[in-house]
Amino acid sequence: MDPQRQIHNLALIGFMGVGKTSTGHLVATGLGFEFVDTDALIEETVGKTIPQVFQEFGEPAFRDLEVQVGRLLESRRRVVIATGGGFVLNAENMQRLKRHALVVCLWASPEVIFERVRHQGHRPLLQGPDPLGQIRLLLLQRGAVYKQADVLVNTEQRTNREVASKIIHHFQSLCP
Ligand code: S3P
């Protein structure tokens, strides 16, 4: 681990539906850290749901809000941060996370993601006629950024609890 980094926190990145929020809660409990979710912080700040933000202000405004939230999180200590699936597409957000957090990417194939999200309606980017095609396309576009994480964890055929315990183990061995 780069000694220049001041790692106090743990950040979960990765595509929609990989389990960042549910696993994040378990990791936070296991480490005795607080849990925060960038989408929830945006919703609290703006007083609107994510679909409302997309619909009323548009995706670029949502991405700006993600940068603002990312800046505020840098001063936090002992938090597990679940990020929205597009959060790290902004290079500033990724660089900032890397300064204060161990960055862990949760991974799953497009087919598994599709099965997990197909009955959920709260993700504006997956509301078109071909959500599986859209998942494949976005994963192709985003894969290289997700792979900049410090640790990559495959979530397929693992329960959230198993994924969380792997992450806790990584954190404790890399950031003693
Ligand atoms: C997004 C992922 C969502 C949310 C927004 C955009 C994305 O969060 O931030 O709908 O661009 O991948 P989850 O990954 O928690 O679903």
mmCIF file of C-alpha atoms and ligand atoms in Angstrom:
data_model
loop_
_atom_site.group_PDB
_atom_site.id
_atom_site.type_symbol
_atom_site.label_atom_id
_atom_site.label_comp_id
_atom_site.label_asym_id
_atom_site.label_seq_id
_atom_site.Cartn_x
_atom_site.Cartn_y
_atom_site.Cartn_z
ATOM 1 C CA MET A 1 0.000 0.000 0.000
ATOM 2 C CA ASP A 2 1.319 3.462 -0.948
ATOM 3 C CA PRO A 3 2.568 5.108 2.282
ATOM 4 C CA GLN A 4 1.362 8.502 0.967
ATOM 5 C CA ARG A 5 -2.218 7.345 1.342
ATOM 6 C CA GLN A 6 -3.995 8.092 4.621
ATOM 7 C CA ILE A 7 -6.489 5.275 4.725
ATOM 8 C CA HIS A 8 -9.169 5.686 7.405
ATOM 9 C CA ASN A 9 -12.182 4.480 5.467
ATOM 10 C CA LEU A 10 -13.377 1.768 3.124
ATOM 11 C CA ALA A 11 -15.177 2.519 -0.149
ATOM 12 C CA LEU A 12 -17.268 0.091 -2.167
ATOM 13 C CA ILE A 13 -17.467 0.739 -5.885
ATOM 14 C CA GLY A 14 -18.962 -1.252 -8.759
ATOM 15 C CA PHE A 15 -21.966 -1.596 -10.986
ATOM 16 C CA MET A 16 -25.616 -1.260 -9.955
ATOM 17 C CA GLY A 17 -26.959 -4.418 -8.333
ATOM 18 C CA VAL A 18 -23.660 -5.896 -7.154
ATOM 19 C CA GLY A 19 -24.644 -5.436 -3.491
ATOM 20 C CA LYS A 20 -22.650 -2.373 -2.398
ATOM 21 C CA THR A 21 -25.309 -1.166 0.022
ATOM 22 C CA SER A 22 -26.274 -4.467 1.650
ATOM 23 C CA THR A 23 -22.684 -5.693 1.855
ATOM 24 C CA GLY A 24 -21.563 -2.255 3.016
ATOM 25 C CA HIS A 25 -23.834 -2.412 6.059
ATOM 26 C CA LEU A 26 -22.346 -5.772 7.037
ATOM 27 C CA VAL A 27 -18.771 -4.561 6.531
ATOM 28 C CA ALA A 28 -19.454 -1.453 8.607
ATOM 29 C CA THR A 29 -20.843 -3.536 11.455
ATOM 30 C CA GLY A 30 -17.903 -5.939 11.258
ATOM 31 C CA LEU A 31 -15.310 -3.156 11.361
ATOM 32 C CA GLY A 32 -17.208 -1.019 13.876
ATOM 33 C CA PHE A 33 -17.410 1.773 11.268
ATOM 34 C CA GLU A 34 -20.285 4.049 10.335
ATOM 35 C CA PHE A 35 -22.089 3.327 7.040
ATOM 36 C CA VAL A 36 -22.781 6.003 4.431
ATOM 37 C CA ASP A 37 -24.237 5.762 0.944
ATOM 38 C CA THR A 38 -23.541 8.466 -1.638
ATOM 39 C CA ASP A 39 -27.011 8.167 -3.227
ATOM 40 C CA ALA A 40 -28.673 8.508 0.194
ATOM 41 C CA LEU A 41 -26.525 11.571 0.973
ATOM 42 C CA ILE A 42 -27.592 13.163 -2.308
ATOM 43 C CA GLU A 43 -31.244 12.376 -1.614
ATOM 44 C CA GLU A 44 -30.990 13.942 1.851
ATOM 45 C CA THR A 45 -29.179 17.035 0.547
ATOM 46 C CA VAL A 46 -31.578 17.705 -2.314
ATOM 47 C CA GLY A 47 -34.736 16.394 -0.653
ATOM 48 C CA LYS A 48 -35.577 14.313 -3.749
ATOM 49 C CA THR A 49 -35.185 10.696 -4.796
ATOM 50 C CA ILE A 50 -32.516 9.726 -7.349
ATOM 51 C CA PRO A 51 -35.136 9.178 -10.112
ATOM 52 C CA GLN A 52 -36.534 12.660 -9.351
ATOM 53 C CA VAL A 53 -33.042 14.183 -9.525
ATOM 54 C CA PHE A 54 -32.431 12.547 -12.919
ATOM 55 C CA GLN A 55 -35.837 13.581 -14.209
ATOM 56 C CA GLU A 56 -35.916 17.142 -12.904
ATOM 57 C CA PHE A 57 -32.250 18.167 -13.163
ATOM 58 C CA GLY A 58 -30.703 15.604 -15.543
ATOM 59 C CA GLU A 59 -27.759 13.228 -15.231
ATOM 60 C CA PRO A 60 -24.996 15.904 -15.476
ATOM 61 C CA ALA A 61 -26.453 17.684 -12.419
ATOM 62 C CA PHE A 62 -26.569 14.363 -10.565
ATOM 63 C CA ARG A 63 -22.888 13.771 -11.421
ATOM 64 C CA ASP A 64 -22.030 17.232 -10.033
ATOM 65 C CA LEU A 65 -23.821 16.338 -6.805
ATOM 66 C CA GLU A 66 -21.724 13.165 -6.627
ATOM 67 C CA VAL A 67 -18.558 15.289 -6.794
ATOM 68 C CA GLN A 68 -19.821 17.559 -4.000
ATOM 69 C CA VAL A 69 -20.615 14.570 -1.804
ATOM 70 C CA GLY A 70 -17.213 13.045 -2.639
ATOM 71 C CA ARG A 71 -15.478 16.210 -1.390
ATOM 72 C CA LEU A 72 -17.403 16.176 1.894
ATOM 73 C CA LEU A 73 -16.535 12.542 2.549
ATOM 74 C CA GLU A 74 -12.801 13.177 2.559
ATOM 75 C CA SER A 75 -12.896 14.575 6.098
ATOM 76 C CA ARG A 76 -14.755 11.554 7.489
ATOM 77 C CA ARG A 77 -13.065 8.854 9.573
ATOM 78 C CA ARG A 78 -13.981 5.207 10.083
ATOM 79 C CA VAL A 79 -16.778 5.082 7.548
ATOM 80 C CA VAL A 80 -17.766 2.485 4.983
ATOM 81 C CA ILE A 81 -18.886 4.346 1.863
ATOM 82 C CA ALA A 82 -21.204 2.641 -0.616
ATOM 83 C CA THR A 83 -20.963 4.621 -3.854
ATOM 84 C CA GLY A 84 -23.490 4.864 -6.687
ATOM 85 C CA GLY A 85 -22.467 2.763 -9.699
ATOM 86 C CA GLY A 86 -21.284 5.782 -11.699
ATOM 87 C CA PHE A 87 -19.546 7.637 -8.878
ATOM 88 C CA VAL A 88 -15.974 6.704 -9.804
ATOM 89 C CA LEU A 89 -16.419 7.554 -13.482
ATOM 90 C CA ASN A 90 -15.392 11.041 -12.460
ATOM 91 C CA ALA A 91 -11.605 10.897 -12.032
ATOM 92 C CA GLU A 92 -11.688 13.416 -9.172
ATOM 93 C CA ASN A 93 -14.001 11.137 -7.204
ATOM 94 C CA MET A 94 -11.765 8.102 -7.695
ATOM 95 C CA GLN A 95 -8.557 9.998 -6.833
ATOM 96 C CA ARG A 96 -10.136 11.440 -3.729
ATOM 97 C CA LEU A 97 -11.459 8.076 -2.542
ATOM 98 C CA LYS A 98 -8.011 6.569 -3.021
ATOM 99 C CA ARG A 99 -6.510 9.205 -0.738
ATOM 100 C CA HIS A 100 -8.620 8.288 2.299
ATOM 101 C CA ALA A 101 -10.157 4.868 1.653
ATOM 102 C CA LEU A 102 -9.307 1.346 0.657
ATOM 103 C CA VAL A 103 -11.254 1.037 -2.592
ATOM 104 C CA VAL A 104 -12.988 -2.300 -3.071
ATOM 105 C CA CYS A 105 -14.857 -3.148 -6.260
ATOM 106 C CA LEU A 106 -17.703 -5.656 -6.192
ATOM 107 C CA TRP A 107 -18.065 -7.557 -9.435
ATOM 108 C CA ALA A 108 -20.709 -9.672 -11.186
ATOM 109 C CA SER A 109 -21.470 -10.636 -14.798
ATOM 110 C CA PRO A 110 -24.148 -8.725 -16.778
ATOM 111 C CA GLU A 111 -26.503 -11.721 -16.610
ATOM 112 C CA VAL A 112 -26.262 -11.991 -12.819
ATOM 113 C CA ILE A 113 -26.697 -8.235 -12.428
ATOM 114 C CA PHE A 114 -29.749 -8.353 -14.680
ATOM 115 C CA GLU A 115 -31.333 -11.086 -12.556
ATOM 116 C CA ARG A 116 -30.740 -9.011 -9.437
ATOM 117 C CA VAL A 117 -32.117 -5.711 -10.763
ATOM 118 C CA ARG A 118 -34.838 -6.801 -13.201
ATOM 119 C CA HIS A 119 -37.687 -6.364 -10.714
ATOM 120 C CA GLN A 120 -36.436 -3.074 -9.286
ATOM 121 C CA GLY A 121 -37.584 0.223 -10.744
ATOM 122 C CA HIS A 122 -35.456 2.841 -8.996
ATOM 123 C CA ARG A 123 -32.537 3.020 -11.424
ATOM 124 C CA PRO A 124 -33.097 5.597 -14.172
ATOM 125 C CA LEU A 125 -30.286 4.220 -16.352
ATOM 126 C CA LEU A 126 -31.926 0.780 -16.594
ATOM 127 C CA GLN A 127 -35.483 1.809 -17.470
ATOM 128 C CA GLY A 128 -35.147 1.475 -21.272
ATOM 129 C CA PRO A 129 -36.532 -1.374 -23.415
ATOM 130 C CA ASP A 130 -33.360 -3.506 -23.227
ATOM 131 C CA PRO A 131 -31.922 -3.360 -19.699
ATOM 132 C CA LEU A 132 -29.634 -6.390 -20.205
ATOM 133 C CA GLY A 133 -28.133 -4.794 -23.327
ATOM 134 C CA GLN A 134 -27.713 -1.554 -21.420
ATOM 135 C CA ILE A 135 -25.980 -3.363 -18.528
ATOM 136 C CA ARG A 136 -23.581 -5.038 -20.995
ATOM 137 C CA LEU A 137 -22.809 -1.731 -22.692
ATOM 138 C CA LEU A 138 -22.269 0.234 -19.474
ATOM 139 C CA LEU A 139 -20.103 -2.531 -17.993
ATOM 140 C CA LEU A 140 -17.938 -2.491 -21.109
ATOM 141 C CA GLN A 141 -17.589 1.277 -20.860
ATOM 142 C CA ARG A 142 -16.905 1.257 -17.131
ATOM 143 C CA GLY A 143 -14.903 -1.932 -16.648
ATOM 144 C CA ALA A 144 -11.476 -0.279 -16.907
ATOM 145 C CA VAL A 145 -12.376 2.285 -14.233
ATOM 146 C CA TYR A 146 -13.799 -0.300 -11.828
ATOM 147 C CA LYS A 147 -10.592 -2.304 -12.200
ATOM 148 C CA GLN A 148 -8.580 0.586 -10.771
ATOM 149 C CA ALA A 149 -9.864 -0.504 -7.339
ATOM 150 C CA ASP A 150 -7.357 -1.790 -4.777
ATOM 151 C CA VAL A 151 -9.288 -5.025 -4.380
ATOM 152 C CA LEU A 152 -11.713 -6.770 -6.733
ATOM 153 C CA VAL A 153 -14.263 -9.167 -5.213
ATOM 154 C CA ASN A 154 -16.450 -11.432 -7.308
ATOM 155 C CA THR A 155 -19.894 -11.540 -5.710
ATOM 156 C CA GLU A 156 -21.269 -14.406 -7.798
ATOM 157 C CA GLN A 157 -22.145 -17.554 -5.880
ATOM 158 C CA ARG A 158 -21.349 -15.836 -2.605
ATOM 159 C CA THR A 159 -23.766 -14.534 -0.018
ATOM 160 C CA ASN A 160 -23.518 -10.908 1.106
ATOM 161 C CA ARG A 161 -22.155 -12.205 4.389
ATOM 162 C CA GLU A 162 -19.362 -14.134 2.630
ATOM 163 C CA VAL A 163 -18.494 -11.127 0.502
ATOM 164 C CA ALA A 164 -18.459 -8.890 3.591
ATOM 165 C CA SER A 165 -16.146 -11.189 5.514
ATOM 166 C CA LYS A 166 -13.705 -11.299 2.566
ATOM 167 C CA ILE A 167 -13.681 -7.504 2.455
ATOM 168 C CA ILE A 168 -13.136 -7.191 6.197
ATOM 169 C CA HIS A 169 -10.223 -9.605 5.919
ATOM 170 C CA HIS A 170 -8.669 -7.558 3.074
ATOM 171 C CA PHE A 171 -9.076 -4.324 5.022
ATOM 172 C CA GLN A 172 -7.532 -5.730 8.181
ATOM 173 C CA SER A 173 -4.548 -7.184 6.348
ATOM 174 C CA LEU A 174 -3.902 -4.224 4.013
ATOM 175 C CA CYS A 175 -4.659 -1.405 6.486
ATOM 176 C CA PRO A 176 -3.621 -2.731 9.923
HETATM 177 C C1 S3P B 1 -25.983 4.794 -11.118
HETATM 178 C C2 S3P B 1 -26.124 3.925 -10.055
HETATM 179 C C3 S3P B 1 -27.109 4.127 -8.978
HETATM 180 C C4 S3P B 1 -27.416 5.627 -8.823
HETATM 181 C C5 S3P B 1 -27.842 6.201 -10.142
HETATM 182 C C6 S3P B 1 -26.777 6.045 -11.228
HETATM 183 C C7 S3P B 1 -24.996 4.489 -12.184
HETATM 184 O O1 S3P B 1 -26.613 3.626 -7.742
HETATM 185 O O2 S3P B 1 -26.296 6.306 -8.334
HETATM 186 O O3 S3P B 1 -29.030 5.579 -10.524
HETATM 187 O O4 S3P B 1 -24.639 5.379 -12.960
HETATM 188 O O5 S3P B 1 -24.518 3.320 -12.227
HETATM 189 P P1 S3P B 1 -26.494 2.042 -7.389
HETATM 190 O O6 S3P B 1 -25.225 1.556 -7.994
HETATM 191 O O7 S3P B 1 -26.462 2.023 -5.912
HETATM 192 O O8 S3P B 1 -27.704 1.382 -7.968
#
